[in-house]
Every structure is written in structure tokens, then in C-alpha cells.
mmCIF file of C-alpha atoms and ligand atoms in Angstrom:
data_model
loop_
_atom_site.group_PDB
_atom_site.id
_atom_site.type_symbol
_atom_site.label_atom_id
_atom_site.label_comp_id
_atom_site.label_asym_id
_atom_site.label_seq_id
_atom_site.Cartn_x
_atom_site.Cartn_y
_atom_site.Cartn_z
ATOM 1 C CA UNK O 1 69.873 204.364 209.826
ATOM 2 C CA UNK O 2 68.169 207.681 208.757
ATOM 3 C CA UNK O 3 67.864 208.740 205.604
ATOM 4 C CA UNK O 4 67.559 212.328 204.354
ATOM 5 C CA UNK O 5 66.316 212.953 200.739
ATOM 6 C CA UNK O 6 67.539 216.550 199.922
ATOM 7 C CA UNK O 7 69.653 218.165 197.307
ATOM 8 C CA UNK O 8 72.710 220.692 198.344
ATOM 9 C CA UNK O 9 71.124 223.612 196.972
ATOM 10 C CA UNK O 10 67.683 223.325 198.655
ATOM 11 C CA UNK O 11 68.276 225.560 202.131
ATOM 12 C CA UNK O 12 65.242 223.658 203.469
ATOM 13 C CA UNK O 13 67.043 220.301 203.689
ATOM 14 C CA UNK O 14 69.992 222.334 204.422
ATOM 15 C CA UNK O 15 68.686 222.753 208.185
ATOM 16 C CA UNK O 16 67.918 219.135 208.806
ATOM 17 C CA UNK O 17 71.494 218.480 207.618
ATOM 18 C CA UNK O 18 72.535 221.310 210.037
ATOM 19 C CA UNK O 19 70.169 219.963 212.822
ATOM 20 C CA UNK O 20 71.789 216.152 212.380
ATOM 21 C CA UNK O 21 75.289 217.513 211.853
ATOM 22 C CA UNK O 22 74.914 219.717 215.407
ATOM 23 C CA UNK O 23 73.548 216.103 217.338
ATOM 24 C CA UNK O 24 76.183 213.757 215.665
ATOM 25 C CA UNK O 25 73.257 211.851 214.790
ATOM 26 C CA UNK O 26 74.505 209.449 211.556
ATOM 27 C CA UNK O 27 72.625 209.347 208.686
ATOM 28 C CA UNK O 28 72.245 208.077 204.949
ATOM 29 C CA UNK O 29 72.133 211.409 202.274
ATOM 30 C CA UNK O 30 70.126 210.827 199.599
ATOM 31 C CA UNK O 31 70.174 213.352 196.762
ATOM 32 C CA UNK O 32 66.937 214.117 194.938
ATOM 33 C CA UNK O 33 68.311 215.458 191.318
ATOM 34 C CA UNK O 34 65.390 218.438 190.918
ATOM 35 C CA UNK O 35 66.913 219.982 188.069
ATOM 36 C CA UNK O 36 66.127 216.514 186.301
ATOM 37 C CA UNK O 37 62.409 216.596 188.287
ATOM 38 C CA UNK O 38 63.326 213.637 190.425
ATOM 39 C CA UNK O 39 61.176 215.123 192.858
ATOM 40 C CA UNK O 40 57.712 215.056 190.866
ATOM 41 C CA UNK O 41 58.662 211.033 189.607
ATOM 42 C CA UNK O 42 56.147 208.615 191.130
ATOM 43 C CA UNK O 43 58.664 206.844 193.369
ATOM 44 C CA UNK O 44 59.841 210.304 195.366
ATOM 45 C CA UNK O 45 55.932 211.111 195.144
ATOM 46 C CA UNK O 46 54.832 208.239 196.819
ATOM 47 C CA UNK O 47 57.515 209.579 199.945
ATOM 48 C CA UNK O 48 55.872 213.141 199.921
ATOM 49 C CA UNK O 49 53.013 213.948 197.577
ATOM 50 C CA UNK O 50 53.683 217.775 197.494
ATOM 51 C CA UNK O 51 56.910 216.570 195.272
ATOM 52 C CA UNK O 52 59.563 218.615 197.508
ATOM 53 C CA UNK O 53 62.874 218.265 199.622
ATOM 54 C CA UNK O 54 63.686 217.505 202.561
ATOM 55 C CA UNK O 55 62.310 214.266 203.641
ATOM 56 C CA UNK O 56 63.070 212.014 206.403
ATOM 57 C CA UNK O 57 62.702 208.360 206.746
ATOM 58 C CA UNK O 58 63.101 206.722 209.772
ATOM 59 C CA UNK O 59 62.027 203.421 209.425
ATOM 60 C CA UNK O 60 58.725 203.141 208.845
ATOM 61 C CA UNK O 61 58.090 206.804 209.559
ATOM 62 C CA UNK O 62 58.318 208.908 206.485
ATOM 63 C CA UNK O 63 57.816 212.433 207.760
ATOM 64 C CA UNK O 64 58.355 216.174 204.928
ATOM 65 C CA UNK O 65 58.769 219.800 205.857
ATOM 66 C CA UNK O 66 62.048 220.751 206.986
ATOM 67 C CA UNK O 67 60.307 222.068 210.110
ATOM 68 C CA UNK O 68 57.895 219.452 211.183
ATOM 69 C CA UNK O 69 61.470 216.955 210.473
ATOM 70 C CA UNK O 70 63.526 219.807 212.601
ATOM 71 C CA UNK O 71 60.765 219.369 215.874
ATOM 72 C CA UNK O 72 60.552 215.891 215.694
ATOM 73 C CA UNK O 73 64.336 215.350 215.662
ATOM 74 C CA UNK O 74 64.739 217.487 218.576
ATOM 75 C CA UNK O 75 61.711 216.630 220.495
ATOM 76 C CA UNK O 76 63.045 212.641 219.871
ATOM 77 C CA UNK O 77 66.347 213.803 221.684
ATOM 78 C CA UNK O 78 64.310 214.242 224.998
ATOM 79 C CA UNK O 79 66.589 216.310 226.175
ATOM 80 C CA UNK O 80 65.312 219.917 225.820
ATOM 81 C CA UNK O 81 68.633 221.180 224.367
ATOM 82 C CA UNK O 82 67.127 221.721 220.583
ATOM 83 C CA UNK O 83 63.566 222.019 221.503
ATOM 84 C CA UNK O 84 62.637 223.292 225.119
ATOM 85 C CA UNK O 85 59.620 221.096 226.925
ATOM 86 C CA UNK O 86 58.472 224.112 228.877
ATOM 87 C CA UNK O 87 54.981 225.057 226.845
ATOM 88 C CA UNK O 88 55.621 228.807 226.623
ATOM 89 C CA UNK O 89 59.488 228.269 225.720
ATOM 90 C CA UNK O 90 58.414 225.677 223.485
ATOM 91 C CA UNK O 91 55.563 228.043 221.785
ATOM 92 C CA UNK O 92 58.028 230.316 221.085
ATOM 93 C CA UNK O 93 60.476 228.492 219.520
ATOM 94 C CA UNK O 94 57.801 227.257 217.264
ATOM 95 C CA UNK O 95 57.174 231.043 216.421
ATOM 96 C CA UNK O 96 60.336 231.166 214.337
ATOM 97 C CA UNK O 97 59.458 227.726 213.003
ATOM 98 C CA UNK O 98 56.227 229.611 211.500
ATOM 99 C CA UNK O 99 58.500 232.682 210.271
ATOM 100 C CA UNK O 100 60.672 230.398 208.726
ATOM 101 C CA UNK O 101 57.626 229.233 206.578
ATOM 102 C CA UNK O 102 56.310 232.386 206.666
ATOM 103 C CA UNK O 103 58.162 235.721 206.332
ATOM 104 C CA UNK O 104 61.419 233.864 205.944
ATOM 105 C CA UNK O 105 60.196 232.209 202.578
ATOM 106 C CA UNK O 106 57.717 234.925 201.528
ATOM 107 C CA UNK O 107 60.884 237.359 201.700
ATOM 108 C CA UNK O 108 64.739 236.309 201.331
ATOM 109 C CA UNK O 109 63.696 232.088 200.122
ATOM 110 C CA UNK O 110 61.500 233.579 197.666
ATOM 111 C CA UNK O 111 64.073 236.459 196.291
ATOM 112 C CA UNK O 112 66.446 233.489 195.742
ATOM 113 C CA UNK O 113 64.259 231.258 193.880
ATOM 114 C CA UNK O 114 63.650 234.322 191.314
ATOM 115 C CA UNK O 115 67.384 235.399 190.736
ATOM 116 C CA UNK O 116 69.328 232.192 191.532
ATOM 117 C CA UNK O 117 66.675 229.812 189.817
ATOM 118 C CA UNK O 118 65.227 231.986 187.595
ATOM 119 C CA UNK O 119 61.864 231.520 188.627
ATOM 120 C CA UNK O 120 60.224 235.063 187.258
ATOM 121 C CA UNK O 121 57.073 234.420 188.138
ATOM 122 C CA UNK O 122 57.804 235.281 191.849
ATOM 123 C CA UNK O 123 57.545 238.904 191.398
ATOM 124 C CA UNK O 124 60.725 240.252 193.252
ATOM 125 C CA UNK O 125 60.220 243.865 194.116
ATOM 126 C CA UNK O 126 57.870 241.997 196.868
ATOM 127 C CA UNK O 127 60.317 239.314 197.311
ATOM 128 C CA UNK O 128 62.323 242.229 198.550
ATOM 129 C CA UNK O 129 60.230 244.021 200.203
ATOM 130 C CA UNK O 130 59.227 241.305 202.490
ATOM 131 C CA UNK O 131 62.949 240.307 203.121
ATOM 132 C CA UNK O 132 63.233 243.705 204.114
ATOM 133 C CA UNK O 133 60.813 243.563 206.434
ATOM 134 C CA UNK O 134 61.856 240.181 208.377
ATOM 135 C CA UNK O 135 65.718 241.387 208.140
ATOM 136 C CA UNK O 136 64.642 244.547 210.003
ATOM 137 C CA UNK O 137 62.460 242.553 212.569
ATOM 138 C CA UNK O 138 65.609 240.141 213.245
ATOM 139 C CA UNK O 139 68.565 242.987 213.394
ATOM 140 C CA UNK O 140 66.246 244.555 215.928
ATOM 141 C CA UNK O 141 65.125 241.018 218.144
ATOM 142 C CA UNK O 142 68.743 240.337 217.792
ATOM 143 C CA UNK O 143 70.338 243.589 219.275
ATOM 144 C CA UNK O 144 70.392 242.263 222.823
ATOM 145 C CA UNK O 145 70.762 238.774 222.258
ATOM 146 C CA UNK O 146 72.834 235.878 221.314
ATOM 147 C CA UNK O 147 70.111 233.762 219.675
ATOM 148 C CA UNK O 148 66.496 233.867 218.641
ATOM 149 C CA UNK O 149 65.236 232.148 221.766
ATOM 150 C CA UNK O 150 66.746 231.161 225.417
ATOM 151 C CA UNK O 151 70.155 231.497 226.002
ATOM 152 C CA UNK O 152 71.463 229.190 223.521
ATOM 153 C CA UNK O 153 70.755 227.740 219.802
ATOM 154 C CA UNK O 154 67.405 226.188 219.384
ATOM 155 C CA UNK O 155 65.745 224.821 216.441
ATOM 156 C CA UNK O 156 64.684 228.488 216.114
ATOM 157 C CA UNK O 157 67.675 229.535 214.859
ATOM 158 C CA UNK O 158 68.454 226.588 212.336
ATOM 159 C CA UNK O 159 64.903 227.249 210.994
ATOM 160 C CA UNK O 160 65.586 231.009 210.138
ATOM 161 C CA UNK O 161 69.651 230.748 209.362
ATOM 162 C CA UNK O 162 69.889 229.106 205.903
ATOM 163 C CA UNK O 163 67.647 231.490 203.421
ATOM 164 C CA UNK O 164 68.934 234.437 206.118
ATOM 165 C CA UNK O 165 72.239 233.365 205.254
ATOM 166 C CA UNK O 166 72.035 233.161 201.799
ATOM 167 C CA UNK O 167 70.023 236.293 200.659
ATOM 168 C CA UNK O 168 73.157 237.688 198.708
ATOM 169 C CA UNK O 169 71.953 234.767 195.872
ATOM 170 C CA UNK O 170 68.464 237.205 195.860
ATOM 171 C CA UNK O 171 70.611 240.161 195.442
ATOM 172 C CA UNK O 172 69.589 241.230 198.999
ATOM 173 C CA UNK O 173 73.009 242.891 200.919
ATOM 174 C CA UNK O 174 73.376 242.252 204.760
ATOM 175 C CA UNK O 175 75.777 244.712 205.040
ATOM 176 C CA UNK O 176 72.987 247.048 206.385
ATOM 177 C CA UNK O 177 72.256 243.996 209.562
ATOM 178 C CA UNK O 178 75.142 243.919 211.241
ATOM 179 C CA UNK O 179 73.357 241.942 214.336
ATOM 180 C CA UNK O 180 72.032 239.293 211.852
ATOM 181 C CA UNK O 181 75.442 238.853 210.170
ATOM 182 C CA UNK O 182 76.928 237.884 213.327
ATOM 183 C CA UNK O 183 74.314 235.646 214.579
ATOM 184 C CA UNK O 184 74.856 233.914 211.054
ATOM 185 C CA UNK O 185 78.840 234.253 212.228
ATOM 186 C CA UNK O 186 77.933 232.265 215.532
ATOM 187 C CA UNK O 187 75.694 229.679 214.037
ATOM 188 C CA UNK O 188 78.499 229.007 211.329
ATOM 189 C CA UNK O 189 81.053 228.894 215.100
ATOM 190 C CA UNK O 190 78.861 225.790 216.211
ATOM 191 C CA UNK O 191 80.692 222.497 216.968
ATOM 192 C CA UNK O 192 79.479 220.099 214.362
ATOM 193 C CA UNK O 193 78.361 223.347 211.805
ATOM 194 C CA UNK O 194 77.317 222.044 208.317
ATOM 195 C CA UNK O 195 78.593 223.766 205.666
ATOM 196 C CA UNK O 196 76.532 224.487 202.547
ATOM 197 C CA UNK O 197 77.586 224.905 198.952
ATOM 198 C CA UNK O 198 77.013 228.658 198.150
ATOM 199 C CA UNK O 199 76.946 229.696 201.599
ATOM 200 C CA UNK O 200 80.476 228.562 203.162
ATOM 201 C CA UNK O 201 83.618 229.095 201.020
HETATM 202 N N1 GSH T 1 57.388 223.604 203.488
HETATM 203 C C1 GSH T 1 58.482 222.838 202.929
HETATM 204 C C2 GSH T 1 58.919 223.461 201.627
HETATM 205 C C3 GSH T 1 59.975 222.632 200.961
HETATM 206 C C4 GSH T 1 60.425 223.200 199.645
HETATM 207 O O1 GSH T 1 59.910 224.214 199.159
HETATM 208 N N2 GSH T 1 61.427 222.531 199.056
HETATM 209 C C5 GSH T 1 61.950 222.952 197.802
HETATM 210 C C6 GSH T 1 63.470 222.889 197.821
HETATM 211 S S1 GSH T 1 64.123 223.993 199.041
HETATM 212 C C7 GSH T 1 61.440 222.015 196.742
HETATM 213 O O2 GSH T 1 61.484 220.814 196.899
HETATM 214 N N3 GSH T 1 60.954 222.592 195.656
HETATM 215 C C8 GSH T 1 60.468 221.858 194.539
HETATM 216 C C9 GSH T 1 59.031 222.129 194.256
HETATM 217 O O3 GSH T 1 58.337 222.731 195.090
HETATM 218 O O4 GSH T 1 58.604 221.731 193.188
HETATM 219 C C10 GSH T 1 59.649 222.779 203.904
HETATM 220 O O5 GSH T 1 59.772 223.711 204.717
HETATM 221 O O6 GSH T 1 60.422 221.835 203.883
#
């Protein structure tokens, strides 16, 4: 069986969970205790040498980054649903992958890590800045449609939902993004939605 190594506060494993919830596919959770620095101890090292969450172990294939663990779970599906095989659909699903890692984290994952985790050295008035920026890009991309890409949930949308979804803990209000708050409403809607602790009551 699969095995996720995550921990419930850390939004990036939150979208595998989300991605493996949505499929029914059954796997084994194991929690990675990073307060305690599990994470940087030679044994989780020797899964992923950058020391972080999420990783995935299937077998003998160990594979990090919630995004790279996101396409290959959906491409393994073969079915198109998660991850469409048509190149140019495909390309631009993988655009929101890159935001995700990109403006995503730079902006609303970053604000977060400063207020909720106390990590100060992230300065935050650019934290902010940048989550203003992406927030603004998605209320307007989502003003005539249902989800990021196509004409139904994608791994575009996990990619971008969780640190989206939780930018209150980075003291950023959606109230202003009424578009993005209910995209967030439909992606919570989803049959087989995972809920996360800080995010769902
Ligand atoms: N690019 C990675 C980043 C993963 C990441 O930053 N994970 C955080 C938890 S959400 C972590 O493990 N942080 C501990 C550290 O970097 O020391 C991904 O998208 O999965």
C-alpha cells in the first residue's frame, strides 16, 4: 500500500491527501513530527534529502514535492480525469502546478509560515504583497469559471486550494475575493473532500 509521510499542518501534503482522498485510492499516513525535527533526522533524510513533507512511497519508488507526487498520481490513473493527456491542456494544468510553487508560496504559504509559525525572517509586508497579487490574478481567472482549468477539477486546483484556503492563518482576509472563496466553497463540495485541521471546522 502507499504511504504518505506528511504532518496535518503542512498544506503541501495536505493536497496529496486531498488528491488520494478525491480517487479513493487507500493509503498508509505517516506523520513526520517537524516541530520535534523529524524531518532533518537521517532516516526521513535518506527518503528526501531536502528534509521536507510530503513524500510518497510506492514501493520501491520514493518520489517528494507535493506537485511532482500530485502529477504522477494522476498521470498513473490513465484516465485523464486529474491530469488531461492532451499536451496543451496538460501544459496548462502544469501552469498552476508552477504557481503553486511559485506565487502561491512566495505570497499566501509564505505569509503563513511568518504569523502561524513564527518564522520572522520571511519578511511579511512582501509576503503580502505577493498574496495580493496572486489573489487578484485568481478572483479575476475565476470570474467566468468553475475551476482553474477545463470544465472540471484538475490537479490545478488541488495544487493552488490549500495555502489559498488558509491565508486567514497569514492574516490575509478573502472577504475582498468573493470568486476565490467560492471556488474554495466547491472544492470543499467534492465527493471524497479531505478536510484539514485549521481549514475545515
Ligand atoms: N516544494 C515542496 C516544498 C515542501 C515544503 O516546503 N514542506 C514543508 C511543510 S509544508 C516542510 O517540510 N518544511 C520543513 C523544512 O523545509 O524544513 C513541495 O511542494 O512539496
Amino acid at each position: 500500500m502507499i504511504k504518505l509521510h506528511g504532518h496535518e499542518l503542512s498544506g503541501n501534503s495536505s493536497k496529496v491527501r486531498l488528491l488520494l482522498g478525491l480517487t479513493g485510492v487507500p493509503y498508509e499516513w505517516v506523520r513526520v513530527d517537524l516541530m520535534a525535527g523529524e524531518h532533518k533526522q537521517p532516516a526521513f533524510l535518506a527518503l528526501n534529502p531536502f528534509g521536507q513533507v510530503p513524500v510518497l512511497e510506492d514501493g520501491d519508488t520514493i518520489l517528494s514535492d507535493a506537485q511532482a507526487i500530485l502529477f504522477y498520481l494522476a498521470a498513473r490513473q490513465g484516465d485523464g480525469q486529474w491530469l488531461p493527456t492532451d499536451p496543451l491542456e496538460q501544459a496548462r494544468v502544469v501552469r498552476w502546478l508552477s504557481t503553486a510553487a511559485g506565487e502561491v508560496r512566495q505570497g499566501p504559504e509564505s505569509a503563513r509560515l511568518h504569523h502561524l509559525f513564527g518564522v520572522k525572517a520571511i519578511p511579511i509586508e512582501r509576503a503580502t504583497e505577493k498574496a495580493a497579487f496572486i489573489l487578484n490574478q485568481l478572483e479575476q481567472h475565476l470570474s467566468d469559471r468553475l475551476w482553474l482549468e477545463l470544465d472540471r477539477p484538475t490537479i490545478a486546483d488541488i495544487a493552488v486550494f490549500p495555502y489559498v484556503a488558509l491565508a486567514g492563518d497569514g492574516g490575509i482576509d478573502l472577504a475582498p475575493y468573493p470568486h476565490v472563496r467560492a471556488w474554495i466553497a466547491r472544492i470543499q463540495a467534492l465527493p471524497g473532500y479531505v478536510p484539514m485541521k485549521g481549514l475545515d471546522a
